[in-house]
Short mmCIF file of C-alpha atoms in Angstrom, two decimals:
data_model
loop_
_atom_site.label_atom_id
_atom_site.label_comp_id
_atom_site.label_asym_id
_atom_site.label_seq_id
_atom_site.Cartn_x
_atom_site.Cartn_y
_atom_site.Cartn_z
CA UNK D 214 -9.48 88.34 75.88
CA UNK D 215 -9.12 89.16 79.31
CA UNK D 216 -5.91 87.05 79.81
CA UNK D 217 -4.34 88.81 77.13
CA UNK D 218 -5.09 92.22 78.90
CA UNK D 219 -3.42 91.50 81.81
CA UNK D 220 -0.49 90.14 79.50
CA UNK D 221 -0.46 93.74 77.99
CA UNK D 222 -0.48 95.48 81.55
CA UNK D 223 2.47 93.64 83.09
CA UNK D 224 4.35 94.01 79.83
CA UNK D 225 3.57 97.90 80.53
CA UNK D 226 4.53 97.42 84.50
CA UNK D 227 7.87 95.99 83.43
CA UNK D 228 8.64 98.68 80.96
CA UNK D 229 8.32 101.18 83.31
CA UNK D 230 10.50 99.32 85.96
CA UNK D 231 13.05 98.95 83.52
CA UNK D 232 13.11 102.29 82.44
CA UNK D 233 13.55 103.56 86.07
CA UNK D 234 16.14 100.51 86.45
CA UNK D 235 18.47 102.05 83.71
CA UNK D 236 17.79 105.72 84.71
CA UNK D 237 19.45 104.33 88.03
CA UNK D 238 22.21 102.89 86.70
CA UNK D 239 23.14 105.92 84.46
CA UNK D 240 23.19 107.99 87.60
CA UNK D 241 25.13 105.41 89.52
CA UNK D 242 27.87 105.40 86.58
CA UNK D 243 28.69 109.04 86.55
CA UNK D 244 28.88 109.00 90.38
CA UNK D 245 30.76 106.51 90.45
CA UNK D 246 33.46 108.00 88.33
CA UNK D 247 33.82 110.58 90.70
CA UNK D 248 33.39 108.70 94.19
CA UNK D 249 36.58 106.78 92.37
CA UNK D 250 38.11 110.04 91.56
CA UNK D 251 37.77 111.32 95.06
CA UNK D 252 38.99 108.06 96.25
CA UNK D 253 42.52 107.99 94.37
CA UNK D 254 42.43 112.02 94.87
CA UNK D 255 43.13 111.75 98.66
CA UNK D 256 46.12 108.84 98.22
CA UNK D 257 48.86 110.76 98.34
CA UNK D 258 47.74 112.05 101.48
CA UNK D 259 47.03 108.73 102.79
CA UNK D 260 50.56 107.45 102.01
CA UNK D 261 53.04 110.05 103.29
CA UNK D 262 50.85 110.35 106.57
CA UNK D 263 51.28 106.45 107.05
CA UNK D 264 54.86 106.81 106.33
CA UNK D 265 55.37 109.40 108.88
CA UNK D 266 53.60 107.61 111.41
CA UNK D 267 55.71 104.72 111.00
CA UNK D 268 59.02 106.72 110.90
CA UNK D 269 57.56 108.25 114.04
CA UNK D 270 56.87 105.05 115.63
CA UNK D 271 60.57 104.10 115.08
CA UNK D 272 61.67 107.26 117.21
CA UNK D 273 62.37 106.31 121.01
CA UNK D 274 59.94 107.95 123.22
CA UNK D 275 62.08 110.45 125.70
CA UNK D 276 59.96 109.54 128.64
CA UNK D 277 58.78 106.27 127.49
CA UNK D 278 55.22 107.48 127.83
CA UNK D 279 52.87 105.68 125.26
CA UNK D 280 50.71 108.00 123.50
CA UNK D 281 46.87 106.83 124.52
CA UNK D 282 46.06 105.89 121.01
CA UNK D 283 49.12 103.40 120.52
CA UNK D 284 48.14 101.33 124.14
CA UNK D 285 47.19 98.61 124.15
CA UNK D 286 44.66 97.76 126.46
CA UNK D 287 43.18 94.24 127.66
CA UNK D 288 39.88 94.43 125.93
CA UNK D 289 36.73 94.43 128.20
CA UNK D 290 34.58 96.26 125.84
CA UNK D 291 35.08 96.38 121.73
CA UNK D 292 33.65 98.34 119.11
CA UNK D 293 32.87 97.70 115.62
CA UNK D 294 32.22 100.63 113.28
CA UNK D 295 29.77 99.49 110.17
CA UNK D 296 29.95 101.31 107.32
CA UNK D 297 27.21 100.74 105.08
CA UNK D 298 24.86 102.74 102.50
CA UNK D 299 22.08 104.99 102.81
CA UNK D 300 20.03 103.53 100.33
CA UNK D 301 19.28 100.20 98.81
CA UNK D 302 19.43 99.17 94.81
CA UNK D 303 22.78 97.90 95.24
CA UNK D 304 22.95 94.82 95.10
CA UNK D 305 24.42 92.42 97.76
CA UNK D 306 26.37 95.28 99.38
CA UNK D 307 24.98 95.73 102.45
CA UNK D 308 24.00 92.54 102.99
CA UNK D 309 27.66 91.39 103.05
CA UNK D 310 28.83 93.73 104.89
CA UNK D 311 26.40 92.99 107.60
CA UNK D 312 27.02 89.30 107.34
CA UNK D 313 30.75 90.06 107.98
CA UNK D 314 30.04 92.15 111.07
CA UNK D 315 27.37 89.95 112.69
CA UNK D 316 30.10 86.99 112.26
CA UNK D 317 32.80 88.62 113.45
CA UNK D 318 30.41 89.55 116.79
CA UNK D 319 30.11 86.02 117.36
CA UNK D 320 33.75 85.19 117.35
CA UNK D 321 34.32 88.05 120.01
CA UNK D 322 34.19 86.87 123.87
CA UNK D 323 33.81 89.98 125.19
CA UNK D 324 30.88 92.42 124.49
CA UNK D 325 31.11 94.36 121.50
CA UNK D 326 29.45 97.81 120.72
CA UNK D 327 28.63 99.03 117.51
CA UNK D 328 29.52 102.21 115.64
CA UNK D 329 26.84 102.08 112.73
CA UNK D 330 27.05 104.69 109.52
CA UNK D 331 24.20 104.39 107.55
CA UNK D 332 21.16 104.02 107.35
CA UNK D 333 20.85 100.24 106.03
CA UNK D 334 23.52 99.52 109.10
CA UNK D 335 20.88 101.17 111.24
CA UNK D 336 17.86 99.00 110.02
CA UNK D 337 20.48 95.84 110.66
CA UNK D 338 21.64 96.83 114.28
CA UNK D 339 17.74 97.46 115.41
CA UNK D 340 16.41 93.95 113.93
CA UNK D 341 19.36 91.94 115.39
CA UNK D 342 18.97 94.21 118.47
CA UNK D 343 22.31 94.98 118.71
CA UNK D 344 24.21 97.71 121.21
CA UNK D 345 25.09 100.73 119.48
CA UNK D 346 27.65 103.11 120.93
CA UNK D 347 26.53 106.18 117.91
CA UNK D 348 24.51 105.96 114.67
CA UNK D 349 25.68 108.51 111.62
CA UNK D 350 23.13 108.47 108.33
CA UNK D 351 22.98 111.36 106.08
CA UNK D 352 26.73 111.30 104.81
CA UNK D 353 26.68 113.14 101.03
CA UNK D 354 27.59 111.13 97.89
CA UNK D 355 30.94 113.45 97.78
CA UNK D 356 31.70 113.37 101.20
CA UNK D 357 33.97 116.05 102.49
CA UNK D 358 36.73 115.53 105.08
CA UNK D 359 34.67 118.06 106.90
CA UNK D 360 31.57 115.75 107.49
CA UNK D 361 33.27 112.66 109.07
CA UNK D 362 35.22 114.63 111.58
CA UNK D 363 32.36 114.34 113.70
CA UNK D 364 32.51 110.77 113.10
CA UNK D 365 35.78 110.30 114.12
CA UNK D 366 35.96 112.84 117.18
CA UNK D 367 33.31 110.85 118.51
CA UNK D 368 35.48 107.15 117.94
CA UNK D 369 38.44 108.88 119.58
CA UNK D 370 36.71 110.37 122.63
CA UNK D 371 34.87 107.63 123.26
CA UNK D 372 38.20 105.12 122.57
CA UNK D 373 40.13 107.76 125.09
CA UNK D 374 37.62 107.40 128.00
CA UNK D 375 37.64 103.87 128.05
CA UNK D 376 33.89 103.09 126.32
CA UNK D 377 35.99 100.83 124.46
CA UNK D 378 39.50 99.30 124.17
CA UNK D 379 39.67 98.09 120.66
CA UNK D 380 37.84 99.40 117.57
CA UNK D 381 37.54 97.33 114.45
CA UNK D 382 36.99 99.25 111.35
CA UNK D 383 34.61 97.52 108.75
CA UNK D 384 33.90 98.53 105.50
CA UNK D 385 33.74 97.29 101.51
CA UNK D 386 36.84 97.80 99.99
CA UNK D 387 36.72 98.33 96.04
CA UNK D 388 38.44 95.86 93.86
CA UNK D 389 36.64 96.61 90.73
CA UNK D 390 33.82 97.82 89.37
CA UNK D 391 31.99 94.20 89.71
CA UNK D 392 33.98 93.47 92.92
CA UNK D 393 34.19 94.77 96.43
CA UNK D 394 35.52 92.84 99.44
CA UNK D 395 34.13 93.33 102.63
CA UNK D 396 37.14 93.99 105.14
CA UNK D 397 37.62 94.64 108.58
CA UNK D 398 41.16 96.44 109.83
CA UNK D 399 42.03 97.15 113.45
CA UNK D 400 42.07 100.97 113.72
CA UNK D 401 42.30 101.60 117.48
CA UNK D 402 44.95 101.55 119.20
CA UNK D 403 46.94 102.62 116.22
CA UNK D 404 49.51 100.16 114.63
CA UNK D 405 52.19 101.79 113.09
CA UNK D 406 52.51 100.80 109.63
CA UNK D 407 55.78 98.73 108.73
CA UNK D 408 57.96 100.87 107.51
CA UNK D 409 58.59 100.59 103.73
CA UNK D 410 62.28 102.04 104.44
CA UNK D 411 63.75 100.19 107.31
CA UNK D 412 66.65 102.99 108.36
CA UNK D 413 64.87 105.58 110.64
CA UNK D 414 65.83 108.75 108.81
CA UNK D 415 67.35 111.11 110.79
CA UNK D 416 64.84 113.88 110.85
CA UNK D 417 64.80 117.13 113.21
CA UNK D 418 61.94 117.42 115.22
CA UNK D 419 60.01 120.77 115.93
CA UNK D 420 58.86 120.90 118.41
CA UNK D 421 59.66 117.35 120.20
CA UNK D 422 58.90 113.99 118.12
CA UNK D 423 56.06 113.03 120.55
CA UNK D 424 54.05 116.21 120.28
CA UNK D 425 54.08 115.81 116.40
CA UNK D 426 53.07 112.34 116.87
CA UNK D 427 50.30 113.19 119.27
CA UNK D 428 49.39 115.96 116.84
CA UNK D 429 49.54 113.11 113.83
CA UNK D 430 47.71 110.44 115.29
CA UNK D 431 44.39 111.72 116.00
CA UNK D 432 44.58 112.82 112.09
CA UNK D 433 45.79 109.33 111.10
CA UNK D 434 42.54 107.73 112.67
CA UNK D 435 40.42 110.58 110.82
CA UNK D 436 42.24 110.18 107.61
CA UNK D 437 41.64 106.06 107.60
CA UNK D 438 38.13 107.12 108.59
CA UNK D 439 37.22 109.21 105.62
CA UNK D 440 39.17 106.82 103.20
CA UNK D 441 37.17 103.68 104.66
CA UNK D 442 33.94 106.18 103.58
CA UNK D 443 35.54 107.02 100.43
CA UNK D 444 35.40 103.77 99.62
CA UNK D 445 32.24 102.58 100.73
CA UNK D 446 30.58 105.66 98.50
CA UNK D 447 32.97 104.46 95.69
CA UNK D 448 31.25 100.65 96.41
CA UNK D 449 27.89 101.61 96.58
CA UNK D 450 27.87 103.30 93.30
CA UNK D 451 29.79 100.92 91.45
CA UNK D 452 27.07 98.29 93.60
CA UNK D 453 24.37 99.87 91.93
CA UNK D 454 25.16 100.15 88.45
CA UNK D 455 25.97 96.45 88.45
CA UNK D 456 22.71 95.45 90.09
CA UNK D 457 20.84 98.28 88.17
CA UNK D 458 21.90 96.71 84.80
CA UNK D 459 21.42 93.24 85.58
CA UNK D 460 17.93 94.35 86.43
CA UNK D 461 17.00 96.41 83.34
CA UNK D 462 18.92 93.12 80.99
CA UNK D 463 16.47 91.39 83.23
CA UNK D 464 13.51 93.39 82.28
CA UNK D 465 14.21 93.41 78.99
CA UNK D 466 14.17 89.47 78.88
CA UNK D 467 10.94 89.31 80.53
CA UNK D 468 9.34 91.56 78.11
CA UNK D 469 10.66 89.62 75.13
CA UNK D 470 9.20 86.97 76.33
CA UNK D 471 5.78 88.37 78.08
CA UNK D 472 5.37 89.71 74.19
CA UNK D 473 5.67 86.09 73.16
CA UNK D 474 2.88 85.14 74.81
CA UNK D 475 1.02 88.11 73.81
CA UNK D 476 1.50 87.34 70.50
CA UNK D 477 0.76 83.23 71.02
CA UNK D 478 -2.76 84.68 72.76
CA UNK D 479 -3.64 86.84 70.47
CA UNK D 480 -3.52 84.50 67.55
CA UNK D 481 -5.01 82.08 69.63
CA UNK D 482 -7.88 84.08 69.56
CA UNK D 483 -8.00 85.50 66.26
CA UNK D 484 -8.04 81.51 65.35
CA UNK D 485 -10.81 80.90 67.69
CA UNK D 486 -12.68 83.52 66.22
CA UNK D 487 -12.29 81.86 62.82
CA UNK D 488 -12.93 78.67 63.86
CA UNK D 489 -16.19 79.98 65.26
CA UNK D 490 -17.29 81.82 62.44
CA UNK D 491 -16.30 79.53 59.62
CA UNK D 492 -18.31 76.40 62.09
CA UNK D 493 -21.03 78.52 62.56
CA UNK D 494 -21.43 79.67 58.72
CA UNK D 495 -21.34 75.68 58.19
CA UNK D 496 -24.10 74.19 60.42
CA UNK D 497 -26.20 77.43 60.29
CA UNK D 498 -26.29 77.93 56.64
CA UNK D 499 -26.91 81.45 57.36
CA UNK D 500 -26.21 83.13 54.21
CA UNK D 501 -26.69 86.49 55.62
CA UNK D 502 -23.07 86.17 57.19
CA UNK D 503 -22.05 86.12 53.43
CA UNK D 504 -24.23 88.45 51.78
CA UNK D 505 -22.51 90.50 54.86
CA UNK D 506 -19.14 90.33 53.32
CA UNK J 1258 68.35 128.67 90.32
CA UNK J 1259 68.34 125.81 92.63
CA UNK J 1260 65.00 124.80 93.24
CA UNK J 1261 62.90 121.93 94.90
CA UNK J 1262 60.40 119.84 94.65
CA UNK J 1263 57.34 120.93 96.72
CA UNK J 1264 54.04 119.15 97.04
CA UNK J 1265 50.78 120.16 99.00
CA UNK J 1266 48.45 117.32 99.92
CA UNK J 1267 45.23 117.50 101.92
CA UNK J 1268 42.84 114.16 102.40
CA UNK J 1269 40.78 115.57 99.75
CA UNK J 1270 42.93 115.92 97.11
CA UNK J 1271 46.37 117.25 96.00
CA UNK J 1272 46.88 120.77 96.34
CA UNK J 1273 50.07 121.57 94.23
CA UNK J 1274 53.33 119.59 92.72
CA UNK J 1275 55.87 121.46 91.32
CA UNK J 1276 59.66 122.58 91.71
CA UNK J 1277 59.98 125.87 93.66
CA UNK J 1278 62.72 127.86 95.25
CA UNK J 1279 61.99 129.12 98.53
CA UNK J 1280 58.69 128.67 100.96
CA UNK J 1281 58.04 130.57 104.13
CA UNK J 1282 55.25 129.15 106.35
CA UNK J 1283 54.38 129.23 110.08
CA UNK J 1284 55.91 126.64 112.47
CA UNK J 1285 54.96 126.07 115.64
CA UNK J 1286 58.19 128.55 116.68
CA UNK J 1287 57.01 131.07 114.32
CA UNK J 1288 57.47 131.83 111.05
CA UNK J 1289 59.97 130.00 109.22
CA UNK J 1290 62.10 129.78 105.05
CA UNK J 1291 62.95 126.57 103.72
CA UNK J 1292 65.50 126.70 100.50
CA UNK J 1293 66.87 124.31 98.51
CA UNK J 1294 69.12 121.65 100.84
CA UNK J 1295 67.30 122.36 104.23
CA UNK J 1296 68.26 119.57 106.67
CA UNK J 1297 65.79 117.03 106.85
CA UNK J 1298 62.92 118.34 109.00
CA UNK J 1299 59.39 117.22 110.38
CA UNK J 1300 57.13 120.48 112.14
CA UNK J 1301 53.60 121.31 113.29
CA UNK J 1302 52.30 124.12 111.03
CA UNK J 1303 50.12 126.64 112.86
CA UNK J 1304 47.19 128.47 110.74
CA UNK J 1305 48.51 130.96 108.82
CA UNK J 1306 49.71 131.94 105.52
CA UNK J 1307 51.95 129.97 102.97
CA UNK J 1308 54.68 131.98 100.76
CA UNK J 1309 55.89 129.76 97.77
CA UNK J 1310 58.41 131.56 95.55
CA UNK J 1311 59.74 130.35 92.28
CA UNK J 1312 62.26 132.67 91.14
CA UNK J 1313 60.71 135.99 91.05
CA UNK J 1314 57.44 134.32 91.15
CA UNK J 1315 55.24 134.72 94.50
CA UNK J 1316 52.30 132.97 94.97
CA UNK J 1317 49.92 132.88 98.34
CA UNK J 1318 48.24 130.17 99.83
CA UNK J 1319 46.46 129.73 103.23
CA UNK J 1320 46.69 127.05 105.14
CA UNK J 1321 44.75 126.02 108.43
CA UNK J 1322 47.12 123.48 109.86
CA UNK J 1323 49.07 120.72 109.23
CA UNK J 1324 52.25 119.23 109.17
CA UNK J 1325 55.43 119.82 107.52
CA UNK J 1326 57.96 117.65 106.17
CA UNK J 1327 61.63 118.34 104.65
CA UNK J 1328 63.06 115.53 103.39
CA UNK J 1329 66.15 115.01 101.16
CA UNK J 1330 65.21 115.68 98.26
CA UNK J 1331 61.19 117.00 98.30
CA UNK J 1332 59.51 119.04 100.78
CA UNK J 1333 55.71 117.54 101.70
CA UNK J 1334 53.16 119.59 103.48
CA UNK J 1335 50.16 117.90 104.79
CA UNK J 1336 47.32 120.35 104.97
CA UNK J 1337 44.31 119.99 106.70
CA UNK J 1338 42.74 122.46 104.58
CA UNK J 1339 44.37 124.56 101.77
CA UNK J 1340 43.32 127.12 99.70
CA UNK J 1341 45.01 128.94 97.17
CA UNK J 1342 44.73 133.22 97.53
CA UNK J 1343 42.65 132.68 93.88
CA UNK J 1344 40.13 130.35 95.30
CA UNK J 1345 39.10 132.08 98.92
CA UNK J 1346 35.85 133.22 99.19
CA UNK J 1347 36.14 136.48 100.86
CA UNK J 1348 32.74 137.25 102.10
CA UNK J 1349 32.51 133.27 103.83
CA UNK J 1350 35.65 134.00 105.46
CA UNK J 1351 34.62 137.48 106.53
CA UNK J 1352 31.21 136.02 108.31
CA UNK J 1353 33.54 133.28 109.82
CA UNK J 1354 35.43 136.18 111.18
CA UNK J 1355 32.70 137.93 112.95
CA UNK J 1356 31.16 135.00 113.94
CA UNK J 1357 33.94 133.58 115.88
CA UNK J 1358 34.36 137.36 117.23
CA UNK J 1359 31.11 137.01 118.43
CA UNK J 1360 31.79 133.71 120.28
CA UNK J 1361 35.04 135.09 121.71
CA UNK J 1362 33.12 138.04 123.57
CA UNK J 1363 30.33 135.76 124.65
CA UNK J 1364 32.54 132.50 124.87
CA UNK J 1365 30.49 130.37 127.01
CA UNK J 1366 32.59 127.48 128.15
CA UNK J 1367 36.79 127.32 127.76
CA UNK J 1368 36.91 124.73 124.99
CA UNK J 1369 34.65 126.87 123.12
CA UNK J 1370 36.79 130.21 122.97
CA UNK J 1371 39.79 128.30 122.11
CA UNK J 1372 37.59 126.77 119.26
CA UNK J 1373 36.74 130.11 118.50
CA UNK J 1374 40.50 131.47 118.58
CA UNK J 1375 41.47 128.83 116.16
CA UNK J 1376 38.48 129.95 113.93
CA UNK J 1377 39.41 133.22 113.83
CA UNK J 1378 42.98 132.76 113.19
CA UNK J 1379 41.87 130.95 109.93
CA UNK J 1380 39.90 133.25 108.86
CA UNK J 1381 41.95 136.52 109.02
CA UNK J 1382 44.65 133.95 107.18
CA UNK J 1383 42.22 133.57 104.24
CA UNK J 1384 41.56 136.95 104.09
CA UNK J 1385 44.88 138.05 104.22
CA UNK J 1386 46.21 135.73 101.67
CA UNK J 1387 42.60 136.61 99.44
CA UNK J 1388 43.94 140.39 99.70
CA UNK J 1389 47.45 139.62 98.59
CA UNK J 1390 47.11 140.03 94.96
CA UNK J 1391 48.17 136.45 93.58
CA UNK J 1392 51.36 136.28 91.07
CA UNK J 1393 50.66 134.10 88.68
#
């Protein structure tokens, strides 16, 4: 009797997981709907501000100075930025973006710095004791451009002083909804895009083409910084419903079959019980049990 | 009418698409018209207000920076914020306004009061362009 209790309670226990699990993973769907929306919304942006760069890049400088965020610089000191979730419950997200970064640490020969948003980043830079150059957390699930421009600031003051002469930008990139690649892009110093249309249009500058390219690239780096977030929000949501609903199909299983053995138990007893009785009424001869009936 | 096509992106999202006939926004050399067959061009934009006309149709927008880009046959701005006269929420940008007043006449460092300039150059745009009654 007692096994069958505890049976009953972990049936209950699951239940209630599952129910939680699938309250999850209708949230996750409907935000991730949006963090996609958001994600395509800001494309257009994206695009014509990489093409201008790269039409830009194609202009001849009239002093031949090299604007500080296109040197290149014999790294002594690089930075990574992880980007990685806030919360758990999504599957192997985090986990492979952290496995990407702490690989890619060990290929570098020179000493690398981290850049960690997130709060799972956070928990993986303090257990592998890693240097971090700034830690963000808090980011909303609709991020505006607003909130990362603290972000980036900080990568390009810190990339302008010298803290560090080559940034790597990490983050999940979303293939599909079951899918997202873990990739890491150079971000500083800038590479022009190819251009996609090889004749350098002849465009009139106002004022001179190097102050609207040192005007441009500081918003470049913000703009690739607040897509790369875009995405990861995008990831994590589409992360979490996938995990979510393997866990409630999991849940589900387990109770099917955790009601088997309820079932098995019960009749178990029920045929003990008989078994009892009917022996009992046979050697006793107690005709009372009978009479009873 | 000869028109163009104009389109208004931000990083958020895209502001407006549509064929138009004249615009008048603020360059870096002051205020400036682009009509149809403007040479191709590529400009700072300074905070201020956006005229897009479509025929006899005006319509306000403010925008707080950006770029500007003719090319031969579509005109892109890149916004760093836009709003559209509709959408501006007058009271937010009136307490932006006194608030960067307020740092102006205390302004404790240099980088700060420029801050502050820039901040209150957006927000008498918005509530210029969120008086101008919208044509729509």
């Amino acid at each position: 009797m007692a096994n069958s209790q505890i049976v009953r309670r972990r049936i209950h226990s699951i239940r209630n997981a599952a129910r939680i699990c699938k309250a999850t993973e209708m949230i996750a769907t409907a935000r991730m709907k949006r963090a996609q929306a958001q994600a395509t919304a800001g494309r257009p942006y994206a695009d014509k501000i990489r093409q201008v760069v790269s039409d830009l890049a194609l202009q001849p400088g009239d002093n031949g100075d090299i604007h500080p965020l296109l040197q290149r610089r014999d790294a002594t000191k690089i930075a990574i930025i992880h980007i990685t979730t806030d919360h758990g419950l999504c599957g192997g997200l985090n986990a492979n973006q952290n496995h990407l970064v702490a690989s890619s640490i060990l290929e570098q020969s020179v000493p690398v710095t981290l850049i960690v948003i997130g709060r799972k980043g956070k928990g993986f830079a303090r257990t592998t004791r890693r240097d971090t150059y700034a830690v963000f957390t808090g980011i909303s699930d609709s991020p505006r451009l607003q909130e990362t421009l603290p972000i980036s600031r900080a990568i390009i003051n810190g990339y302008s002083k010298g803290d560090f002469d080559l940034v790597y930008l990490v983050y999940p990139r979303f293939t599909s909804t079951i899918k997202q690649t873990p990739v890491m892009e150079i971000l500083l110093p800038v590479k022009p895009p190819p251009s996609p249309t090889p004749q350098a249009r002849e465009y009139l500058y106002e004022p001179l083409p190097d102050v609207v390219l040192a005007e441009l690239l500081p918003r470049f780096v913000e703009m690739q910084i607040y897509h790369a977030i875009l995405e990861l929000k995008a990831c994590e949501q589409s992360a979490r419903m996938v995990a979510m609903r393997d866990a409630s199909d999991n849940a589900h299983e387990l109770t099917q079959s955790l009601t088997m053995t309820l079932h098995r138990l019960r009749q178990e007893n029920i045929t003990r019980e008989i078994c009892d009785i009917s022996g009992g009424a046979e050697s006793g001869g107690s005709d009372e049990l009978y009479e009873g009936r | 009418m000869a028109t163009f096509k104009l389109e208004i992106v931000t990083a958020e999202r895209m502001i407006f698409s549509g064929d138009v006939s004249e615009i008048v926004a603020w360059g870096t050399e002051g205020q400036m018209g682009i009509l149809p067959h403007h040479v191709p061009l590529m400009t700072i934009l300074r905070p201020g207000d956006l005229l897009i006309k479509k025929g006899e149709e005006e319509q306000y927008m403010a925008i707080s920076g950006g770029f500007l880009e003719v090319g031969l046959d579509k005109v892109v701005i890149l916004a760093d914020a836009c709003e559209r006269a509709g959408e501006i929420d007058i009271e937010r940008a009136e307490a932006a306004r006194r608030q960067a007043e307020k740092t102006l006449k205390t302004s404790p460092s240099k980088t700060a009061t420029a801050a502050a300039e820039i901040a209150l150059r957006r927000s008498l745009v918005r509530l210029k362009v969120a008086r101008k009654k919208p044509h729509r």
